[in-house]
Coordinates of C-alpha atoms in Angstrom, one line a residue:
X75 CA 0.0 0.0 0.0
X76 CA 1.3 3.4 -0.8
X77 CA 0.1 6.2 0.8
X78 CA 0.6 10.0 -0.8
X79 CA 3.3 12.9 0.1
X80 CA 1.0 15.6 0.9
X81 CA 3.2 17.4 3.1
X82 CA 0.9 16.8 6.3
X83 CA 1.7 13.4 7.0
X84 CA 0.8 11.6 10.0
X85 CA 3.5 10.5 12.3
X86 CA 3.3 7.0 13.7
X87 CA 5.6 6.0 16.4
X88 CA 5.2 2.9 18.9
X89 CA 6.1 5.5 22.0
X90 CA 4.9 9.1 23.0
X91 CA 7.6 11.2 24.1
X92 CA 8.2 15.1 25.7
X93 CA 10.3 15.7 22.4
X94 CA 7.4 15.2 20.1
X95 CA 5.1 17.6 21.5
X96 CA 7.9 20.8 21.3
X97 CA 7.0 21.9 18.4
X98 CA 3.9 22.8 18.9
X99 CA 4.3 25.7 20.8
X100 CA 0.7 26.7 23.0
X101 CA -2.4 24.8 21.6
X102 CA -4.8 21.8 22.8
X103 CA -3.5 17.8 22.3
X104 CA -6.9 15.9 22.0
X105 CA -6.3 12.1 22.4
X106 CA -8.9 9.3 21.1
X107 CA -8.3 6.0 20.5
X108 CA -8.8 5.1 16.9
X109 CA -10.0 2.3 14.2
X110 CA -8.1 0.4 11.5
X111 CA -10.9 1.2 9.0
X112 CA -10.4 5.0 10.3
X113 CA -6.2 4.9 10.4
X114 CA -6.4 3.6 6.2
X115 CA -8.7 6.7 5.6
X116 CA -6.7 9.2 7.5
X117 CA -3.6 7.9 6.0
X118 CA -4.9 7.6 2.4
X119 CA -6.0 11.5 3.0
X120 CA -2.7 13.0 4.7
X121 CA 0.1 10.4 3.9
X122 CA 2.1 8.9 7.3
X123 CA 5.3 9.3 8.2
X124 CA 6.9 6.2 10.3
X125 CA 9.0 7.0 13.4
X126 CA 10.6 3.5 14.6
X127 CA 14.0 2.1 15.8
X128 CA 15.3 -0.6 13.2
X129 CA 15.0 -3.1 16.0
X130 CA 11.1 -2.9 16.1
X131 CA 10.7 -3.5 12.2
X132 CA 9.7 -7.6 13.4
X133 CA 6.9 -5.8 15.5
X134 CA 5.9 -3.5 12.2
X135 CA 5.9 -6.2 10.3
X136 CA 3.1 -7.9 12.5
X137 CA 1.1 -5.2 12.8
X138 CA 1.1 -4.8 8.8
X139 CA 0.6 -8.5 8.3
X140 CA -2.4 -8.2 11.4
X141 CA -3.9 -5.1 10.1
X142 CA -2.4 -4.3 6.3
X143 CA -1.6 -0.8 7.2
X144 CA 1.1 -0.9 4.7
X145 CA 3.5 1.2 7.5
X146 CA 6.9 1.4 5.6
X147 CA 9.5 0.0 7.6
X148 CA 12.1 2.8 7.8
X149 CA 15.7 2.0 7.6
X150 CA 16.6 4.5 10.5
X151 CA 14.7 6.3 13.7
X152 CA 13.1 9.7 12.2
X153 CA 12.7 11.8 15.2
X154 CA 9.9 14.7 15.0
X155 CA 7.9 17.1 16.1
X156 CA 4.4 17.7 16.4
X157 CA 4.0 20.8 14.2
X158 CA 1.8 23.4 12.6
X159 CA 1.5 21.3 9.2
X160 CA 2.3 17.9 11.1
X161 CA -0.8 18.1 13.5
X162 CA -1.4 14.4 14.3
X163 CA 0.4 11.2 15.6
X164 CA -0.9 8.0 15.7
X165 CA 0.7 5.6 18.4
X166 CA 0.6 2.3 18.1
X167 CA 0.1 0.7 21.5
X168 CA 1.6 -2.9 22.3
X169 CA 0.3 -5.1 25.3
X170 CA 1.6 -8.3 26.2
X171 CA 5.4 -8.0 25.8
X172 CA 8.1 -7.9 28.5
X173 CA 9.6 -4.4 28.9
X174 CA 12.8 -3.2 30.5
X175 CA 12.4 0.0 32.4
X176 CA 8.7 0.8 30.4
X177 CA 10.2 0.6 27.1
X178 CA 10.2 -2.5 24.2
X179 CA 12.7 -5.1 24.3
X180 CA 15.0 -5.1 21.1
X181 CA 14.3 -9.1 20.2
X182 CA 11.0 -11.0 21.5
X183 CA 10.1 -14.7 19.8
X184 CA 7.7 -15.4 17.4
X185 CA 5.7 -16.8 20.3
X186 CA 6.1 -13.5 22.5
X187 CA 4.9 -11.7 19.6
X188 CA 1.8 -14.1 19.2
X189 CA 0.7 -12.7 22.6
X190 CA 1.3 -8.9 21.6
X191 CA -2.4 -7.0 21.7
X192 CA -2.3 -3.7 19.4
X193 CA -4.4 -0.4 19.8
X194 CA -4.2 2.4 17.7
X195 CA -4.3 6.0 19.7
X196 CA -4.3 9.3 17.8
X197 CA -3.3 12.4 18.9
X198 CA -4.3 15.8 17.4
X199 CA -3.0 19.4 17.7
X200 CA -5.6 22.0 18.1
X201 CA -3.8 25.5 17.1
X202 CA -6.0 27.0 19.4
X203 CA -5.6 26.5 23.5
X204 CA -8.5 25.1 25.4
X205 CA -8.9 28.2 27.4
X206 CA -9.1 30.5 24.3
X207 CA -11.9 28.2 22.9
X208 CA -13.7 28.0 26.5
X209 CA -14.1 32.2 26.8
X210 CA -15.1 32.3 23.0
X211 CA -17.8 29.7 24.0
X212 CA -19.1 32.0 26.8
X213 CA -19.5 35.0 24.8
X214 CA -21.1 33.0 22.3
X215 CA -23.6 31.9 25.1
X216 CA -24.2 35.1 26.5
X217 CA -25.0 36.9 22.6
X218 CA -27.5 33.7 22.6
X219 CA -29.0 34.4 25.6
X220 CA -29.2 38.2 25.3
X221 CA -30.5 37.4 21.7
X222 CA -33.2 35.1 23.1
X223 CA -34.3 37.4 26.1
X224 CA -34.8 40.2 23.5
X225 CA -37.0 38.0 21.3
X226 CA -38.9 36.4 24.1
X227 CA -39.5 40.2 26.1
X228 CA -43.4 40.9 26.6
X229 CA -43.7 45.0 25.5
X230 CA -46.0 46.6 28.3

Protein backbone atom coordinates (compact mmCIF):
# COMPACT_ATOMS: atom_id res chain seq x y z
CA UNK A 1 0.00 0.00 0.00
CA UNK A 2 1.33 3.43 -0.79
CA UNK A 3 0.14 6.24 0.85
CA UNK A 4 0.65 9.99 -0.83
CA UNK A 5 3.30 12.88 0.09
CA UNK A 6 1.01 15.61 0.91
CA UNK A 7 3.24 17.44 3.09
CA UNK A 8 0.93 16.85 6.35
CA UNK A 9 1.67 13.42 6.99
CA UNK A 10 0.79 11.65 10.00
CA UNK A 11 3.50 10.46 12.32
CA UNK A 12 3.30 7.04 13.70
CA UNK A 13 5.62 6.02 16.38
CA UNK A 14 5.22 2.94 18.94
CA UNK A 15 6.11 5.50 22.02
CA UNK A 16 4.91 9.14 23.02
CA UNK A 17 7.59 11.24 24.07
CA UNK A 18 8.16 15.12 25.66
CA UNK A 19 10.34 15.75 22.39
CA UNK A 20 7.39 15.15 20.13
CA UNK A 21 5.14 17.58 21.45
CA UNK A 22 7.90 20.79 21.34
CA UNK A 23 6.99 21.91 18.42
CA UNK A 24 3.94 22.83 18.95
CA UNK A 25 4.34 25.69 20.79
CA UNK A 26 0.68 26.70 22.96
CA UNK A 27 -2.37 24.85 21.61
CA UNK A 28 -4.83 21.82 22.81
CA UNK A 29 -3.54 17.78 22.32
CA UNK A 30 -6.88 15.88 21.99
CA UNK A 31 -6.28 12.13 22.44
CA UNK A 32 -8.92 9.31 21.09
CA UNK A 33 -8.29 5.96 20.53
CA UNK A 34 -8.80 5.12 16.91
CA UNK A 35 -10.04 2.30 14.15
CA UNK A 36 -8.07 0.40 11.51
CA UNK A 37 -10.89 1.23 8.96
CA UNK A 38 -10.44 5.05 10.27
CA UNK A 39 -6.21 4.92 10.37
CA UNK A 40 -6.38 3.65 6.16
CA UNK A 41 -8.73 6.65 5.61
CA UNK A 42 -6.66 9.21 7.53
CA UNK A 43 -3.58 7.87 6.03
CA UNK A 44 -4.89 7.57 2.37
CA UNK A 45 -5.99 11.45 3.01
CA UNK A 46 -2.71 12.96 4.67
CA UNK A 47 0.13 10.39 3.87
CA UNK A 48 2.06 8.93 7.29
CA UNK A 49 5.31 9.25 8.21
CA UNK A 50 6.89 6.21 10.32
CA UNK A 51 9.02 6.96 13.35
CA UNK A 52 10.61 3.51 14.61
CA UNK A 53 13.96 2.12 15.80
CA UNK A 54 15.33 -0.61 13.17
CA UNK A 55 15.01 -3.06 16.04
CA UNK A 56 11.11 -2.92 16.06
CA UNK A 57 10.68 -3.46 12.24
CA UNK A 58 9.72 -7.60 13.37
CA UNK A 59 6.93 -5.78 15.50
CA UNK A 60 5.92 -3.55 12.24
CA UNK A 61 5.86 -6.21 10.33
CA UNK A 62 3.10 -7.93 12.51
CA UNK A 63 1.09 -5.24 12.83
CA UNK A 64 1.10 -4.76 8.82
CA UNK A 65 0.61 -8.50 8.30
CA UNK A 66 -2.35 -8.17 11.37
CA UNK A 67 -3.91 -5.09 10.11
CA UNK A 68 -2.43 -4.27 6.32
CA UNK A 69 -1.64 -0.85 7.23
CA UNK A 70 1.09 -0.88 4.71
CA UNK A 71 3.48 1.17 7.45
CA UNK A 72 6.85 1.44 5.62
CA UNK A 73 9.54 -0.01 7.62
CA UNK A 74 12.10 2.81 7.78
CA UNK A 75 15.71 1.96 7.55
CA UNK A 76 16.60 4.50 10.53
CA UNK A 77 14.68 6.34 13.70
CA UNK A 78 13.10 9.68 12.24
CA UNK A 79 12.68 11.76 15.17
CA UNK A 80 9.94 14.66 14.99
CA UNK A 81 7.91 17.12 16.09
CA UNK A 82 4.39 17.73 16.41
CA UNK A 83 4.01 20.83 14.22
CA UNK A 84 1.77 23.38 12.62
CA UNK A 85 1.54 21.25 9.24
CA UNK A 86 2.34 17.88 11.06
CA UNK A 87 -0.81 18.13 13.49
CA UNK A 88 -1.41 14.38 14.28
CA UNK A 89 0.45 11.22 15.64
CA UNK A 90 -0.88 8.00 15.68
CA UNK A 91 0.68 5.61 18.41
CA UNK A 92 0.62 2.28 18.11
CA UNK A 93 0.10 0.66 21.52
CA UNK A 94 1.55 -2.88 22.32
CA UNK A 95 0.26 -5.14 25.26
CA UNK A 96 1.63 -8.28 26.21
CA UNK A 97 5.41 -7.96 25.81
CA UNK A 98 8.14 -7.92 28.50
CA UNK A 99 9.58 -4.43 28.86
CA UNK A 100 12.84 -3.24 30.52
CA UNK A 101 12.35 -0.03 32.36
CA UNK A 102 8.72 0.79 30.38
CA UNK A 103 10.23 0.61 27.13
CA UNK A 104 10.21 -2.47 24.25
CA UNK A 105 12.72 -5.13 24.28
CA UNK A 106 14.97 -5.06 21.13
CA UNK A 107 14.35 -9.06 20.20
CA UNK A 108 11.05 -10.98 21.47
CA UNK A 109 10.14 -14.67 19.75
CA UNK A 110 7.73 -15.36 17.44
CA UNK A 111 5.73 -16.75 20.25
CA UNK A 112 6.10 -13.50 22.48
CA UNK A 113 4.93 -11.68 19.57
CA UNK A 114 1.77 -14.06 19.25
CA UNK A 115 0.74 -12.73 22.57
CA UNK A 116 1.31 -8.90 21.59
CA UNK A 117 -2.42 -7.02 21.70
CA UNK A 118 -2.30 -3.69 19.43
CA UNK A 119 -4.39 -0.43 19.75
CA UNK A 120 -4.16 2.42 17.73
CA UNK A 121 -4.33 5.98 19.65
CA UNK A 122 -4.27 9.34 17.84
CA UNK A 123 -3.30 12.40 18.89
CA UNK A 124 -4.25 15.79 17.42
CA UNK A 125 -2.97 19.41 17.70
CA UNK A 126 -5.59 22.04 18.11
CA UNK A 127 -3.82 25.49 17.07
CA UNK A 128 -5.97 26.96 19.41
CA UNK A 129 -5.59 26.55 23.50
CA UNK A 130 -8.53 25.06 25.43
CA UNK A 131 -8.93 28.20 27.43
CA UNK A 132 -9.07 30.51 24.34
CA UNK A 133 -11.86 28.24 22.87
CA UNK A 134 -13.69 27.96 26.49
CA UNK A 135 -14.07 32.19 26.78
CA UNK A 136 -15.08 32.28 22.98
CA UNK A 137 -17.79 29.74 23.95
CA UNK A 138 -19.09 32.01 26.80
CA UNK A 139 -19.45 35.01 24.82
CA UNK A 140 -21.07 33.02 22.29
CA UNK A 141 -23.56 31.94 25.07
CA UNK A 142 -24.18 35.08 26.54
CA UNK A 143 -24.99 36.94 22.56
CA UNK A 144 -27.50 33.67 22.56
CA UNK A 145 -29.02 34.37 25.64
CA UNK A 146 -29.20 38.22 25.32
CA UNK A 147 -30.54 37.38 21.71
CA UNK A 148 -33.17 35.13 23.12
CA UNK A 149 -34.33 37.37 26.11
CA UNK A 150 -34.83 40.22 23.48
CA UNK A 151 -37.02 37.97 21.33
CA UNK A 152 -38.92 36.44 24.06
CA UNK A 153 -39.55 40.24 26.07
CA UNK A 154 -43.38 40.95 26.59
CA UNK A 155 -43.66 44.96 25.51
CA UNK A 156 -45.99 46.60 28.34
Amino acid sequence: MSYPKTGQEVYVSLNLSNTMLTGIGKGTITREEVSVDYLKRLFAEHGVIVSAKPEQHRLLEIVNETFDLGLELPEDLKLFQLSEQHRRLVVINVQGLRRKGGSLLPEYSEEEFGEATFTFVKYYVQSRHYDELVEENKKLKFELDQEVEWRNRTDN
